[in-house]
Tab-separated table of C-alpha atoms in Angstrom:
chain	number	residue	atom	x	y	z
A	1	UNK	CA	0.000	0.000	0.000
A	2	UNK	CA	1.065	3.503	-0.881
A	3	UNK	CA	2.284	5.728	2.044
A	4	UNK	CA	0.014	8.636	1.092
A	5	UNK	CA	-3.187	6.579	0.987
A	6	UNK	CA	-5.965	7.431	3.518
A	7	UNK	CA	-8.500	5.315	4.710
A	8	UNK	CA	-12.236	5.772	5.504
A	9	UNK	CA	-14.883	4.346	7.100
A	10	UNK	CA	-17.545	2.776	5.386
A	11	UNK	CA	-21.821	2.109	6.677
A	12	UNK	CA	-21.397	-1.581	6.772
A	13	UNK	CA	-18.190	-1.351	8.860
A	14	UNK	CA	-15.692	-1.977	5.831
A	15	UNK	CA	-12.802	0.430	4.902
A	16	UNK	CA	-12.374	2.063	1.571
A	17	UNK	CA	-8.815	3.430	0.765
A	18	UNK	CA	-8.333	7.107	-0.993
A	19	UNK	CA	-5.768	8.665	-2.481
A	20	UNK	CA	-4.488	12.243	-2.177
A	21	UNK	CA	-4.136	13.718	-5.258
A	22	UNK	CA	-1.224	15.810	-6.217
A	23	UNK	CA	-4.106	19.039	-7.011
A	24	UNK	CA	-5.514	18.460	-3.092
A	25	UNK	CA	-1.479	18.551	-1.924
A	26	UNK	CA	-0.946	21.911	-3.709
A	27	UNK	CA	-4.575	23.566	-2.419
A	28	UNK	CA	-3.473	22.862	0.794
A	29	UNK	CA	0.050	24.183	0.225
A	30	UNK	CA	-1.228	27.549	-1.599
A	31	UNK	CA	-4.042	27.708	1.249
A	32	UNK	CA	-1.263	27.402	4.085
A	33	UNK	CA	1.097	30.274	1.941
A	34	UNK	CA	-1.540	32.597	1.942
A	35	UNK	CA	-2.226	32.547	5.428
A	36	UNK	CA	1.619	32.946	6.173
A	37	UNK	CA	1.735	35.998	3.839
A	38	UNK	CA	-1.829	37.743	5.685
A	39	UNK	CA	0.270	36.774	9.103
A	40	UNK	CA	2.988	38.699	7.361
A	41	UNK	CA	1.347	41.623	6.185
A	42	UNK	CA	-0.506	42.129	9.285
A	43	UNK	CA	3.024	42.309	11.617
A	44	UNK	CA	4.447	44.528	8.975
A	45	UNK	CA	1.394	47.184	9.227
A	46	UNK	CA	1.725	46.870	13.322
A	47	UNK	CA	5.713	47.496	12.943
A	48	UNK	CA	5.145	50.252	10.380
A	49	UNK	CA	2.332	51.952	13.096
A	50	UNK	CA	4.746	51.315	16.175
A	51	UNK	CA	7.708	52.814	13.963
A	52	UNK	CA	5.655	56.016	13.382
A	53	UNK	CA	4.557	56.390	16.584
A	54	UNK	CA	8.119	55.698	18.103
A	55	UNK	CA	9.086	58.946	15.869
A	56	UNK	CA	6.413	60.889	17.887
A	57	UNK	CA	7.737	59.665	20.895
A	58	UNK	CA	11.261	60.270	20.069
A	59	UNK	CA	10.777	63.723	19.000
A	60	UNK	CA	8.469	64.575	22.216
A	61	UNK	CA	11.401	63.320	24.523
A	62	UNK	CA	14.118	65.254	22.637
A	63	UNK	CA	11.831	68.110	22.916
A	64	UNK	CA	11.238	67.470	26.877
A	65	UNK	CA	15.232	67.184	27.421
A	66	UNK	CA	15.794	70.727	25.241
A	67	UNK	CA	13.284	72.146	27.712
A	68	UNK	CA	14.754	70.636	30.865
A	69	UNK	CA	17.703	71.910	30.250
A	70	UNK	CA	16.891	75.171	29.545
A	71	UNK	CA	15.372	75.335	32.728
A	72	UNK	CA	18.223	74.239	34.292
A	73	UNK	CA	20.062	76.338	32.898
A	74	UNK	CA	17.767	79.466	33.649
A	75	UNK	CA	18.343	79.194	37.150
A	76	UNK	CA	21.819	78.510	37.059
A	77	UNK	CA	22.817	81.557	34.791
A	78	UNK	CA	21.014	85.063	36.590
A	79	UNK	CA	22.988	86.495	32.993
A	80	UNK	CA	20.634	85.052	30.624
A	81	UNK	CA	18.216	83.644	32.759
A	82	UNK	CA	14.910	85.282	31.057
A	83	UNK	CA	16.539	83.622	27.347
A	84	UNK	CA	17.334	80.255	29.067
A	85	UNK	CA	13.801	80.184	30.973
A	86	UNK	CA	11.625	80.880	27.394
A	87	UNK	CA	13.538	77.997	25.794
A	88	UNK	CA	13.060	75.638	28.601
A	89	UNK	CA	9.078	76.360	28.580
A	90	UNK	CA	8.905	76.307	25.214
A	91	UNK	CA	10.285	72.917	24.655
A	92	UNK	CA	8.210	71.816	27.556
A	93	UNK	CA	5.287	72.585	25.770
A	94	UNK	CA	6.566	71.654	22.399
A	95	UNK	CA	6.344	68.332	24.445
A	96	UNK	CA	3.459	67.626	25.465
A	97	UNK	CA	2.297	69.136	22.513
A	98	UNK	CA	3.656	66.505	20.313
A	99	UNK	CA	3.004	63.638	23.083
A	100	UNK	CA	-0.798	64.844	22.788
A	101	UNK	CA	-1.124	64.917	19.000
A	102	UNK	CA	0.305	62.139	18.153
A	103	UNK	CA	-2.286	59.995	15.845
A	104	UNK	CA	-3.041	56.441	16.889
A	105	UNK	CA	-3.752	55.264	13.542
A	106	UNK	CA	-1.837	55.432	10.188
A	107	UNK	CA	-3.602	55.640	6.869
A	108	UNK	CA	-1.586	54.554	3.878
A	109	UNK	CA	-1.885	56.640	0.923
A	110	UNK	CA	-2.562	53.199	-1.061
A	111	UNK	CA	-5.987	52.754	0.951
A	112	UNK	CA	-6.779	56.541	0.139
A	113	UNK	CA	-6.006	55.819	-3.890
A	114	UNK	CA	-8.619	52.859	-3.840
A	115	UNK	CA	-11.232	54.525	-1.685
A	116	UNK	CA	-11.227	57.630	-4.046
A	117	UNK	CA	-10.754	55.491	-7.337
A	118	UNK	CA	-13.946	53.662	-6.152
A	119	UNK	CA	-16.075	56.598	-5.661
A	120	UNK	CA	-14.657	58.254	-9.223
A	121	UNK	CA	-15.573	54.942	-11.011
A	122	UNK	CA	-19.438	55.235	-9.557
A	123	UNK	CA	-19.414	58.701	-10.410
A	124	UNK	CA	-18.036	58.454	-14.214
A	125	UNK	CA	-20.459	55.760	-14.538
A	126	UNK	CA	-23.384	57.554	-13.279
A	127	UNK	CA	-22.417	60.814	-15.683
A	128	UNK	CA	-22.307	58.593	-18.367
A	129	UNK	CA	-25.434	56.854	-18.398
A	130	UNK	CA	-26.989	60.272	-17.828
A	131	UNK	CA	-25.244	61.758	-20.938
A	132	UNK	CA	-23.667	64.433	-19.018
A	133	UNK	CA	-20.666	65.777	-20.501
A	134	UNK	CA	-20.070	69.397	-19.111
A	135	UNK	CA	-17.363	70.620	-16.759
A	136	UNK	CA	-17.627	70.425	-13.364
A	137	UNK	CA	-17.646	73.735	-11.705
A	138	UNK	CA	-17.343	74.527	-7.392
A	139	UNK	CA	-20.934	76.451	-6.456
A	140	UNK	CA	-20.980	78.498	-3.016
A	141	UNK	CA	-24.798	77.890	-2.543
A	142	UNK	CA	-25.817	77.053	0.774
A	143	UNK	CA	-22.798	74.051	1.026
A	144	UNK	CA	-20.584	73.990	-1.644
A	145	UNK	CA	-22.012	72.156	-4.258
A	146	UNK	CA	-19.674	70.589	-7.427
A	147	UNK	CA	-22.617	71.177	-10.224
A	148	UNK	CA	-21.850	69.002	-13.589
A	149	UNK	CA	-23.823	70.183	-16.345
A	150	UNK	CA	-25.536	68.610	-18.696
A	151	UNK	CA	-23.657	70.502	-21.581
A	152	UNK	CA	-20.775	72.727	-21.935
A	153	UNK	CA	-21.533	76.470	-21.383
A	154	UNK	CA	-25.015	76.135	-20.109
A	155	UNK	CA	-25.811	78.446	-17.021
A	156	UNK	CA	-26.187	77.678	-13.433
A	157	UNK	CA	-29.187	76.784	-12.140
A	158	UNK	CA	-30.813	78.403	-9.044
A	159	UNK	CA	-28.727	77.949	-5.920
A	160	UNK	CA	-31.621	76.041	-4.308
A	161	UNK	CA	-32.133	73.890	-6.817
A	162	UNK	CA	-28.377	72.275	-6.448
A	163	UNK	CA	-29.612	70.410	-2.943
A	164	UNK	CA	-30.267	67.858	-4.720
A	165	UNK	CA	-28.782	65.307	-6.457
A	166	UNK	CA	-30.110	65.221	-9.301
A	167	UNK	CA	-31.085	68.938	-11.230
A	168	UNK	CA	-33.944	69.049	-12.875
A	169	UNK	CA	-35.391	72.305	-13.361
A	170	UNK	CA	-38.065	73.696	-15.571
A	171	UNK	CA	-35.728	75.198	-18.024
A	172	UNK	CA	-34.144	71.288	-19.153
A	173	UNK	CA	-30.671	73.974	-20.064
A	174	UNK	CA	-30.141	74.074	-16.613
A	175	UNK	CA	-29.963	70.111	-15.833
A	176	UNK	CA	-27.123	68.204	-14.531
A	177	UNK	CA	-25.670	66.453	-11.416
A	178	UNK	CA	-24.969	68.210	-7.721
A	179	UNK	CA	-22.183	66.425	-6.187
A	180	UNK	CA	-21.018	67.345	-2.245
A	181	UNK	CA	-17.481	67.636	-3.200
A	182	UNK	CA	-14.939	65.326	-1.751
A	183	UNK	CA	-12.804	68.727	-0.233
A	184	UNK	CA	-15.415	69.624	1.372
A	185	UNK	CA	-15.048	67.517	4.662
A	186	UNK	CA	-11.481	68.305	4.278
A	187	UNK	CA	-11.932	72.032	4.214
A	188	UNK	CA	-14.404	71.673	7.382
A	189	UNK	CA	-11.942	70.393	9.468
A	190	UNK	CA	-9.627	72.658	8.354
A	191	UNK	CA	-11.811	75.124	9.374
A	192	UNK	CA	-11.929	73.952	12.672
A	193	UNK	CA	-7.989	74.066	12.983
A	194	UNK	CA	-7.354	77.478	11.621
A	195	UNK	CA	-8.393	79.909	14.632
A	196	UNK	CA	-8.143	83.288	12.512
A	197	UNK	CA	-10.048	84.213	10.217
A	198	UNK	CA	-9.261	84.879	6.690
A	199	UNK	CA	-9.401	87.683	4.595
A	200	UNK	CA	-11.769	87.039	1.508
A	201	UNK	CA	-8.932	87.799	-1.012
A	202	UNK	CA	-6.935	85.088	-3.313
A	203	UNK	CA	-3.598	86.644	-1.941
A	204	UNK	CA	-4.506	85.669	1.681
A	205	UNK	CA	-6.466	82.773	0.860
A	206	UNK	CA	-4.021	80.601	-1.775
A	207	UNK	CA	-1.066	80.552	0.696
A	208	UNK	CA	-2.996	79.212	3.719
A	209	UNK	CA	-4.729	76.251	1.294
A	210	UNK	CA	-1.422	75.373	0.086
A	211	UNK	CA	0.177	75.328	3.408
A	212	UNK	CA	-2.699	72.729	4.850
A	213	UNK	CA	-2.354	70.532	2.187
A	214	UNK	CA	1.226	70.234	3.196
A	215	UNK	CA	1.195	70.546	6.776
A	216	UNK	CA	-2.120	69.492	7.775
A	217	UNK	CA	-3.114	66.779	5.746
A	218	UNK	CA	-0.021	65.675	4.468
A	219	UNK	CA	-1.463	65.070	1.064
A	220	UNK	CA	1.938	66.636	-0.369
A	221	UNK	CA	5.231	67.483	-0.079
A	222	UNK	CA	5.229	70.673	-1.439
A	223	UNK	CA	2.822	73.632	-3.198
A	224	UNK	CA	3.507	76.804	-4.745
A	225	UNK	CA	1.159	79.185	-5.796
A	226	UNK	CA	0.840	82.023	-8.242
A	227	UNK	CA	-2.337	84.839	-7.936
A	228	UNK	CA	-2.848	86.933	-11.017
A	229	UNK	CA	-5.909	88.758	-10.255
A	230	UNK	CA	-6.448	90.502	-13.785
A	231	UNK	CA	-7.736	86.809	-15.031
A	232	UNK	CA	-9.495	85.866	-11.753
A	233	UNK	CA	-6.645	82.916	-11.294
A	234	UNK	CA	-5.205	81.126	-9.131
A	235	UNK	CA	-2.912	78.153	-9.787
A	236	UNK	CA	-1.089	75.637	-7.441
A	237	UNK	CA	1.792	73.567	-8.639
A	238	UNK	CA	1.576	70.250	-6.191
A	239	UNK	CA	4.790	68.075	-5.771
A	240	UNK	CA	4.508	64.935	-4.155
A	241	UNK	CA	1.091	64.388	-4.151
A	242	UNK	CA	-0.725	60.928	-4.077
A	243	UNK	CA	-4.109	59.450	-3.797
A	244	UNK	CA	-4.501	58.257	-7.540
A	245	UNK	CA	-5.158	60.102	-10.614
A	246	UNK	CA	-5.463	63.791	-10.210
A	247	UNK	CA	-7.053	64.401	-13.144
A	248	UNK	CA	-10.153	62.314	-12.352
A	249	UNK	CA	-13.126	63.967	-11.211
A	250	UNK	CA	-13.581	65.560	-7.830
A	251	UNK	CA	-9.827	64.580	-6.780
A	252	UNK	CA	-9.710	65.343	-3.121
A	253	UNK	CA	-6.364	68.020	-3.859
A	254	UNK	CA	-8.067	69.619	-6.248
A	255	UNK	CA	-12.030	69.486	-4.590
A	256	UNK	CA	-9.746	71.066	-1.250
A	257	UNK	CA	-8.516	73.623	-3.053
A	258	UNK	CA	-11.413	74.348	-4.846
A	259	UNK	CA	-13.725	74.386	-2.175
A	260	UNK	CA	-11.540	76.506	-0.433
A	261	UNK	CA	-11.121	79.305	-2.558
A	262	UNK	CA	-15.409	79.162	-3.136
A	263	UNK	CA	-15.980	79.427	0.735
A	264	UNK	CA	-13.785	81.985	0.933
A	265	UNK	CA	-13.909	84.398	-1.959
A	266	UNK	CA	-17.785	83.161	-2.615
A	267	UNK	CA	-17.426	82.709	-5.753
A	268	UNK	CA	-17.621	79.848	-8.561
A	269	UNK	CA	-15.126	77.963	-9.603
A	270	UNK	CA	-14.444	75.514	-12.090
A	271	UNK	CA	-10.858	74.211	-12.264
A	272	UNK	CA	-8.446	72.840	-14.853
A	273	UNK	CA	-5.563	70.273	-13.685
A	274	UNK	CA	-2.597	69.020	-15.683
A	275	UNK	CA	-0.388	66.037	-14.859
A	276	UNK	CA	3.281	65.911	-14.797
A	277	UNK	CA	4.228	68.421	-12.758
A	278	UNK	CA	1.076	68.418	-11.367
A	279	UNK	CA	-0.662	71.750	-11.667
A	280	UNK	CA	-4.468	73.026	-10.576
A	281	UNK	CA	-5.646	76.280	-11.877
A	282	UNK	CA	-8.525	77.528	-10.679
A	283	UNK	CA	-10.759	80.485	-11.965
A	284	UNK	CA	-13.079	82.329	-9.312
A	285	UNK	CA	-15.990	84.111	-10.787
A	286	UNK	CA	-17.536	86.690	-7.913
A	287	UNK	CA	-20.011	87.706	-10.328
A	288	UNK	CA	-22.323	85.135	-9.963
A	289	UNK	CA	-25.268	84.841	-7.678
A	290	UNK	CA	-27.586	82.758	-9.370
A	291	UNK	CA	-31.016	83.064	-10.914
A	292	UNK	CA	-33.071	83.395	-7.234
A	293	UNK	CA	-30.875	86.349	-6.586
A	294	UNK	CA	-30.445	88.267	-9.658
A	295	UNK	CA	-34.164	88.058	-9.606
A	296	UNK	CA	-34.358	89.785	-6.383
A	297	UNK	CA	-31.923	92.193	-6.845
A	298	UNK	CA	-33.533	93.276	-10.024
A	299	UNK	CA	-36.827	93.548	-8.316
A	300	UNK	CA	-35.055	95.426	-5.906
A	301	UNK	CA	-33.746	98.149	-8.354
A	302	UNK	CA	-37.003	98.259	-10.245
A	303	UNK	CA	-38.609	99.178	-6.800
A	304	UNK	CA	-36.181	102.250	-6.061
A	305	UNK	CA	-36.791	103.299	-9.476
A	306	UNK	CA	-38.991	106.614	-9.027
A	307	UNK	CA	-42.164	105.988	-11.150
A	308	UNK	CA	-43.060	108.494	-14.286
A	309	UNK	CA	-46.434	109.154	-14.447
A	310	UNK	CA	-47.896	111.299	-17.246
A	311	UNK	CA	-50.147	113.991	-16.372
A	312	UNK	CA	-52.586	114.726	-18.615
């Protein structure tokens, strides 16, 4: 009898004899491989976390020691005590700062790319079957709104009417989709970061947006920015960046930036971005206030014009 043969029970108490086959022996080997590998992947994504976290860590005790000593050192020295004493409390709090702050979770840029690619696939789809083919543009209606007519150059519809989803208005010109824009969360808690206020021009606006990208969200490694006024532009020039294709719809760089700049300057904007370098160029147009409000303000012009009545 083979070595490799099995035997089994049979119901009337007899034994039948099976073989392994050679496709069973290399299931079980590929099923046993992949299980090492998802053991392996799984330590490698803890070690990466700790590593990142040990960073924190590292940096928050370097800081601690820096302001130690400086204390120290402000009590020894009466010469430059008042110098010696700011350092120390500074690092002190740089500290704790950094002790407090640092995330518990890591979020690769990989699981960003396939979470956005995802969503843009739904979305291209959904344009599609609609027969929408007009260029997206950033609406400061209640929320910022990303509005995707149904054709190139046709006007805006009512600010209202981009609540929902789907824009159907009376006039069929006006159709399209309403999107909430994927920089939209991102600019809320940006908001919620930034404790001044900003002034509603592109000069004071473009610096601060490319500065969070960088520094907040760490969706870069670098922006620069250019403001020429004259053409109502503003263009970013992103190195570094990640999350997929930034040329698909709604990218979260661009939507950030966009959304920023319509919050801001309340204006529209549609956008334009080119790939290697990557570069986003966005247009603001304060002139626009939509239908509801042109309508009012014309009503509003016709009443404080003085009536001519003809006397007979």
């Amino acid at each position: 009898m083979d070595d490799t043969a099995e035997t089994e029970a049979t119901g009337d108490g007899g034994a039948v004899e099976t073989q392994s086959t050679p496709a069973t022996d290399e299931s079980a080997d590929l099923q046993t491989r992949v299980a090492v590998l998802e053991a392996e992947n799984r330590q490698l994504r803890d070690e990466h976390a700790r590593a990142k976290q040990a960073t924190y860590r590292q940096t928050a005790l370097g800081l601690f020691a820096v302001g130690v000593i400086g204390l120290i050192g402000g009590v020894a020295f009466s010469d430059a005590r008042s110098v010696l004493l700011a350092l120390g409390g500074t690092g002190v709090f740089a500290a704790v700062l950094t002790s407090v702050l640092t995330p518990e979770r890591f979020v690769t840029a990989s699981v960003g790319s396939r979470v956005y690619q995802a969503l843009r696939a739904d979305r291209d789809a959904m344009l599609g079957e609609l027969g929408i083919g007009g260029d997206p543009v950033y609406v400061p209606a209640d929320d910022v709104r990303v509005f995707v007519p149904r054709h190139e150059g046709a006007p805006l519809p009512d600010p209202d009417e981009l609540a929902d989803l789907f824009v159907v208005p009376e006039e069929s010109q006006h159709g399209g989709v309403a999107f909430r824009p994927t920089g939209a969360p991102l600019f809320d808690e940006f908001e919620t970061t930034w404790s001044r206020s900003l002034d509603a021009t592109p000069h004071a606006v473009a610096p601060v947006l490319a500065d969070a990208l960088v520094e907040l969200f760490e969706l870069a490694d670098g922006v620069d920015h250019d403001v020429d006024t004259e053409t109502n532009r503003v263009t970013f020039e992103i190195a570094g960046a990640d999350l997929g294709d930034p040329t698909g719809i709604d990218h979260p760089i661009p939507s950030f930036l966009a959304v920023g700049l319509a919050r801001t300057l309340d204006a529209t904007v549609r956008i334009e971005v080119r790939d290697d370098p990557l570069t986003v160029t966005c247009r603001y147009d304060r002139g626009w206030s939509g239908s509801s409000n042109e309508t009012e303000a014309d009503q509003t012009e016709a009443d404080a014009t003085p009536e001519v009545r003809s006397e007979a």
